[in-house]
Short mmCIF file of C-alpha atoms in Angstrom, two decimals:
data_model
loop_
_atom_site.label_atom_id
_atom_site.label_comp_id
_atom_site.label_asym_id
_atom_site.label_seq_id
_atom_site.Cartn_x
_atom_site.Cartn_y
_atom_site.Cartn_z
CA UNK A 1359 0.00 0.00 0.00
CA UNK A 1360 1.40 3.33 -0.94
CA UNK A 1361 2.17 5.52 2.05
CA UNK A 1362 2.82 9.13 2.37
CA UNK A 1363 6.42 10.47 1.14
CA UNK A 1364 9.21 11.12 4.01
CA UNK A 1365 11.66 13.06 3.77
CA UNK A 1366 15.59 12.12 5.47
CA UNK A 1367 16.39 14.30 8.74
CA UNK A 1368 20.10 13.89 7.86
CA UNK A 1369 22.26 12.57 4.66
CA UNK A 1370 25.77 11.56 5.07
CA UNK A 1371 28.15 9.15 2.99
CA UNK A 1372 30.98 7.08 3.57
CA UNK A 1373 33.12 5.29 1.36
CA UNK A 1374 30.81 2.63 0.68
CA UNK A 1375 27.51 3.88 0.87
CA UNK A 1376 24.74 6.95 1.24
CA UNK A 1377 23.38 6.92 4.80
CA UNK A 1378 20.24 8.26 5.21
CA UNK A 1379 18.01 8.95 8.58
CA UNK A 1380 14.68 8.58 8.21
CA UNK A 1381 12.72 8.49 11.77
CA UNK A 1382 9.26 8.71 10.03
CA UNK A 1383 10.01 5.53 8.62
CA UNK A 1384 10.36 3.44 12.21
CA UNK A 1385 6.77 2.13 12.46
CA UNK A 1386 6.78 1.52 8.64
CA UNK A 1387 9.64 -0.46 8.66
CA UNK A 1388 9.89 -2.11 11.88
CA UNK A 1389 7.79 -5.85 10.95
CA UNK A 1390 10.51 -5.69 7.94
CA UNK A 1391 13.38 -4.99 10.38
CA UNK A 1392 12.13 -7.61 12.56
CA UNK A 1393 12.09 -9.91 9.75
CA UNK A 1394 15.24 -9.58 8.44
CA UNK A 1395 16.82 -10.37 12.13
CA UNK A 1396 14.45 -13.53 12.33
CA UNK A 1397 16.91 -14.22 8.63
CA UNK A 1398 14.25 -14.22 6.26
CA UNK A 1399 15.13 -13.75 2.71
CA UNK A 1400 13.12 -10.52 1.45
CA UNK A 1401 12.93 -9.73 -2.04
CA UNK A 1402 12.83 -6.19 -2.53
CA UNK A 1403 12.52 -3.83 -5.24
CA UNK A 1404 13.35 0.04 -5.93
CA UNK A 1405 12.21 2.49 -8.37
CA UNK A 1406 13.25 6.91 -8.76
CA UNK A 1407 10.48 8.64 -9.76
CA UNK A 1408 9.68 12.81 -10.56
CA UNK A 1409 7.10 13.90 -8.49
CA UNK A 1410 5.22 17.21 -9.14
CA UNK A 1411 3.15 19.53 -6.39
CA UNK A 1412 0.85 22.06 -7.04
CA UNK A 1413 2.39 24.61 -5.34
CA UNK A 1414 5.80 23.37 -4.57
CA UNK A 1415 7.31 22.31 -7.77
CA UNK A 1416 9.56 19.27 -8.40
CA UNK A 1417 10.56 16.40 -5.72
CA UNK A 1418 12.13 13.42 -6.68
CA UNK A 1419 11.13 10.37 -4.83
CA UNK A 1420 12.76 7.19 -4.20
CA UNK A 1421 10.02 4.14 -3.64
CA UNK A 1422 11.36 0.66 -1.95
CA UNK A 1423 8.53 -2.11 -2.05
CA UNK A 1424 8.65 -5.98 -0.89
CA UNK A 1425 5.42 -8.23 -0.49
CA UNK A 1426 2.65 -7.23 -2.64
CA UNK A 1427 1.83 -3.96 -0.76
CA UNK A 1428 4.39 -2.89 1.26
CA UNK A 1429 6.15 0.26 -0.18
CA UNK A 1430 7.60 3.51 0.83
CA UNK A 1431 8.70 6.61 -0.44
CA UNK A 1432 11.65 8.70 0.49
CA UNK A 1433 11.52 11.82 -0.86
CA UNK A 1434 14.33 14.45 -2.07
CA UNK A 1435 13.72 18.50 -2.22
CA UNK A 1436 15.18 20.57 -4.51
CA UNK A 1437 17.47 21.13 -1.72
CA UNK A 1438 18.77 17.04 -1.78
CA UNK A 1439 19.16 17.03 -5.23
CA UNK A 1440 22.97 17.76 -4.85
CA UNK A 1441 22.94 14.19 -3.47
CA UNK A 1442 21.82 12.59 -6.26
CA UNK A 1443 25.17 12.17 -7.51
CA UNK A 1444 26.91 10.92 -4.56
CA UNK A 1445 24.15 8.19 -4.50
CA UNK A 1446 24.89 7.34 -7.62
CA UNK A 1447 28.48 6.76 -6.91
CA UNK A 1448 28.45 5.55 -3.61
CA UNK A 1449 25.77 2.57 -5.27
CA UNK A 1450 24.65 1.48 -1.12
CA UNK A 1451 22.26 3.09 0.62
CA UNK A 1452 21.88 2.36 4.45
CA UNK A 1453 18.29 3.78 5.87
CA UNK A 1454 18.09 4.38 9.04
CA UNK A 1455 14.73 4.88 10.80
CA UNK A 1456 16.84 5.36 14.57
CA UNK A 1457 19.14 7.97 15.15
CA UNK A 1458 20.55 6.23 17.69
CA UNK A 1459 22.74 4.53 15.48
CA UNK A 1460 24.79 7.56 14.90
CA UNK A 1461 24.82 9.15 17.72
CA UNK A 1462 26.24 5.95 19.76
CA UNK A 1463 26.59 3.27 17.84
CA UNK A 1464 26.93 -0.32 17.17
CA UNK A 1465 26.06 -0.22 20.88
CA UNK A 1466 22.69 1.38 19.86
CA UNK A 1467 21.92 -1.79 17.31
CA UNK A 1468 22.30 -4.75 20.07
CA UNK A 1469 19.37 -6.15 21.70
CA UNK A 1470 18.65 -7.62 25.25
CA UNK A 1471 20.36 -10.61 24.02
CA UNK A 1472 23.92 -9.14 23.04
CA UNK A 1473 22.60 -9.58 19.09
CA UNK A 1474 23.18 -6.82 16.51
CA UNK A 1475 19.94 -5.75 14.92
CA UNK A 1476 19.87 -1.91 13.82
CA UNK A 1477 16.80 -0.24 12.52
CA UNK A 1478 18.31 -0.31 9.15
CA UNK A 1479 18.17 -1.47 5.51
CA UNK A 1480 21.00 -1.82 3.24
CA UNK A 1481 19.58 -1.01 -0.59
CA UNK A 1482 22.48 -2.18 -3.24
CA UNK A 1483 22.69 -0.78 -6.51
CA UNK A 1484 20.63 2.22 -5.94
CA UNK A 1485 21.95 4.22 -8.71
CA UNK A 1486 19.89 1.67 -10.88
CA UNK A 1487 16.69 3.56 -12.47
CA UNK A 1488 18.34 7.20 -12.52
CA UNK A 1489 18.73 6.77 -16.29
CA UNK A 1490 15.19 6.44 -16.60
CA UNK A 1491 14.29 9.55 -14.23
CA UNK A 1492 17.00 11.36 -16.44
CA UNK A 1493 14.71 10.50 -19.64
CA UNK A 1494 11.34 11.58 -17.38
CA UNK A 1495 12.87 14.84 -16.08
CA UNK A 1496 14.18 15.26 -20.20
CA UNK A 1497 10.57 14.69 -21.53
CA UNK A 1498 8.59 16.56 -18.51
CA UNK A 1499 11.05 19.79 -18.98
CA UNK A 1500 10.08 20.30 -23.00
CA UNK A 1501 6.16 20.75 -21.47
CA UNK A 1502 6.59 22.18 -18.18
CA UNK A 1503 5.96 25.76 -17.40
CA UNK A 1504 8.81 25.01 -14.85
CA UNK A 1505 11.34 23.99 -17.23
CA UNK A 1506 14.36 25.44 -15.82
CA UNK A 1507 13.73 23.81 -12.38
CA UNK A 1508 13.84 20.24 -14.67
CA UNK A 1509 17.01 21.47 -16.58
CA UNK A 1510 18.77 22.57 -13.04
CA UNK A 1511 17.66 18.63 -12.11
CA UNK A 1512 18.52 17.23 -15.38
CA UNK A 1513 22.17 18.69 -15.44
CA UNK A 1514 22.62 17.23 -11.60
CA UNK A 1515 21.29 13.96 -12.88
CA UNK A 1516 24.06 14.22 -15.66
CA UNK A 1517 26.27 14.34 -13.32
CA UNK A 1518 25.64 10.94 -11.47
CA UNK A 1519 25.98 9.48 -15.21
CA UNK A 1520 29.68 11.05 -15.14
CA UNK A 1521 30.31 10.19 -11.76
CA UNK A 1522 29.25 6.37 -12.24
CA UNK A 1523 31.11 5.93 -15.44
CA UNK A 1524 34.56 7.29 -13.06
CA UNK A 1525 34.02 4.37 -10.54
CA UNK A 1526 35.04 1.73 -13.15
#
């Protein structure tokens, strides 16, 4: 079922991956958390996508879905879109849902019993699908009345192609 878009609280990046914090998220994500400490297998999917407000403009939203109905949407501002890049490059996303994590810890992540289990979820290969947003942000700017918001988006988006193609 398609929830409401949330937006990260904090973005940071290490050498292998994108970290983002996402505390709206918690209650969304906690039966999946659970499950992947229990050591079930979860098939998961991703997909980038332009949204467009009334009032507000452009947002580009990143959706993660497993099950049949279970999805949820992270959004990025016009403010985020600098990250789209490093993303790209970095090709891991952690999310985060406790920000516990980074304020203390592996210590933050262990349960009563001395096990490891953070509030978080480890999406490989994100960069996959920003071609395609590229091509939807290229065909939505030629109609839009807010064209040079797309082409501002469009040009950072270029640059995750650039950056990617470095990495090899």
């Amino acid at each position: 079922m398609f929830k409401e878009i949330a937006f990260p609280e904090f973005i940071g990046e290490t050498e292998q991956a994108v970290v983002l914090v996402v505390p709206a998220l918690d209650q969304d994500l906690s039966v999946l958390f659970n499950r992947f400490h229990e050591g079930e297998e979860i098939d998961y999917w991703f997909k980038w996508e332009l949204k467009s407000g009334e009032t507000d403009g452009f947002m580009v939203a990143l959706q993660i879905g497993w099950d049949e109905e279970d999805v949820i949407s992270i959004g990025f501002t016009f403010d985020m879109w600098e990250y789209l890049p490093v993303i790209t490059k970095r090709s891991n996303l952690v999310l985060m849902t406790d920000w516990a994590l980074i304020e203390e810890g592996i210590a933050a992540g262990m349960d009563k019993m001395g096990r490891f289990r953070p509030k978080a979820l480890l999406v490989r290969d994100v960069g996959q699908g920003i071609d395609e947003l590229s091509s939807t942000v290229a065909e939505q700017a030629m109609f839009s009345e807010k064209s040079t918001e797309l082409i501002q988006l469009l040009e950072i988006l270029q640059r995750s192609f650039v950056s990617g193609y470095n990495m090899h």
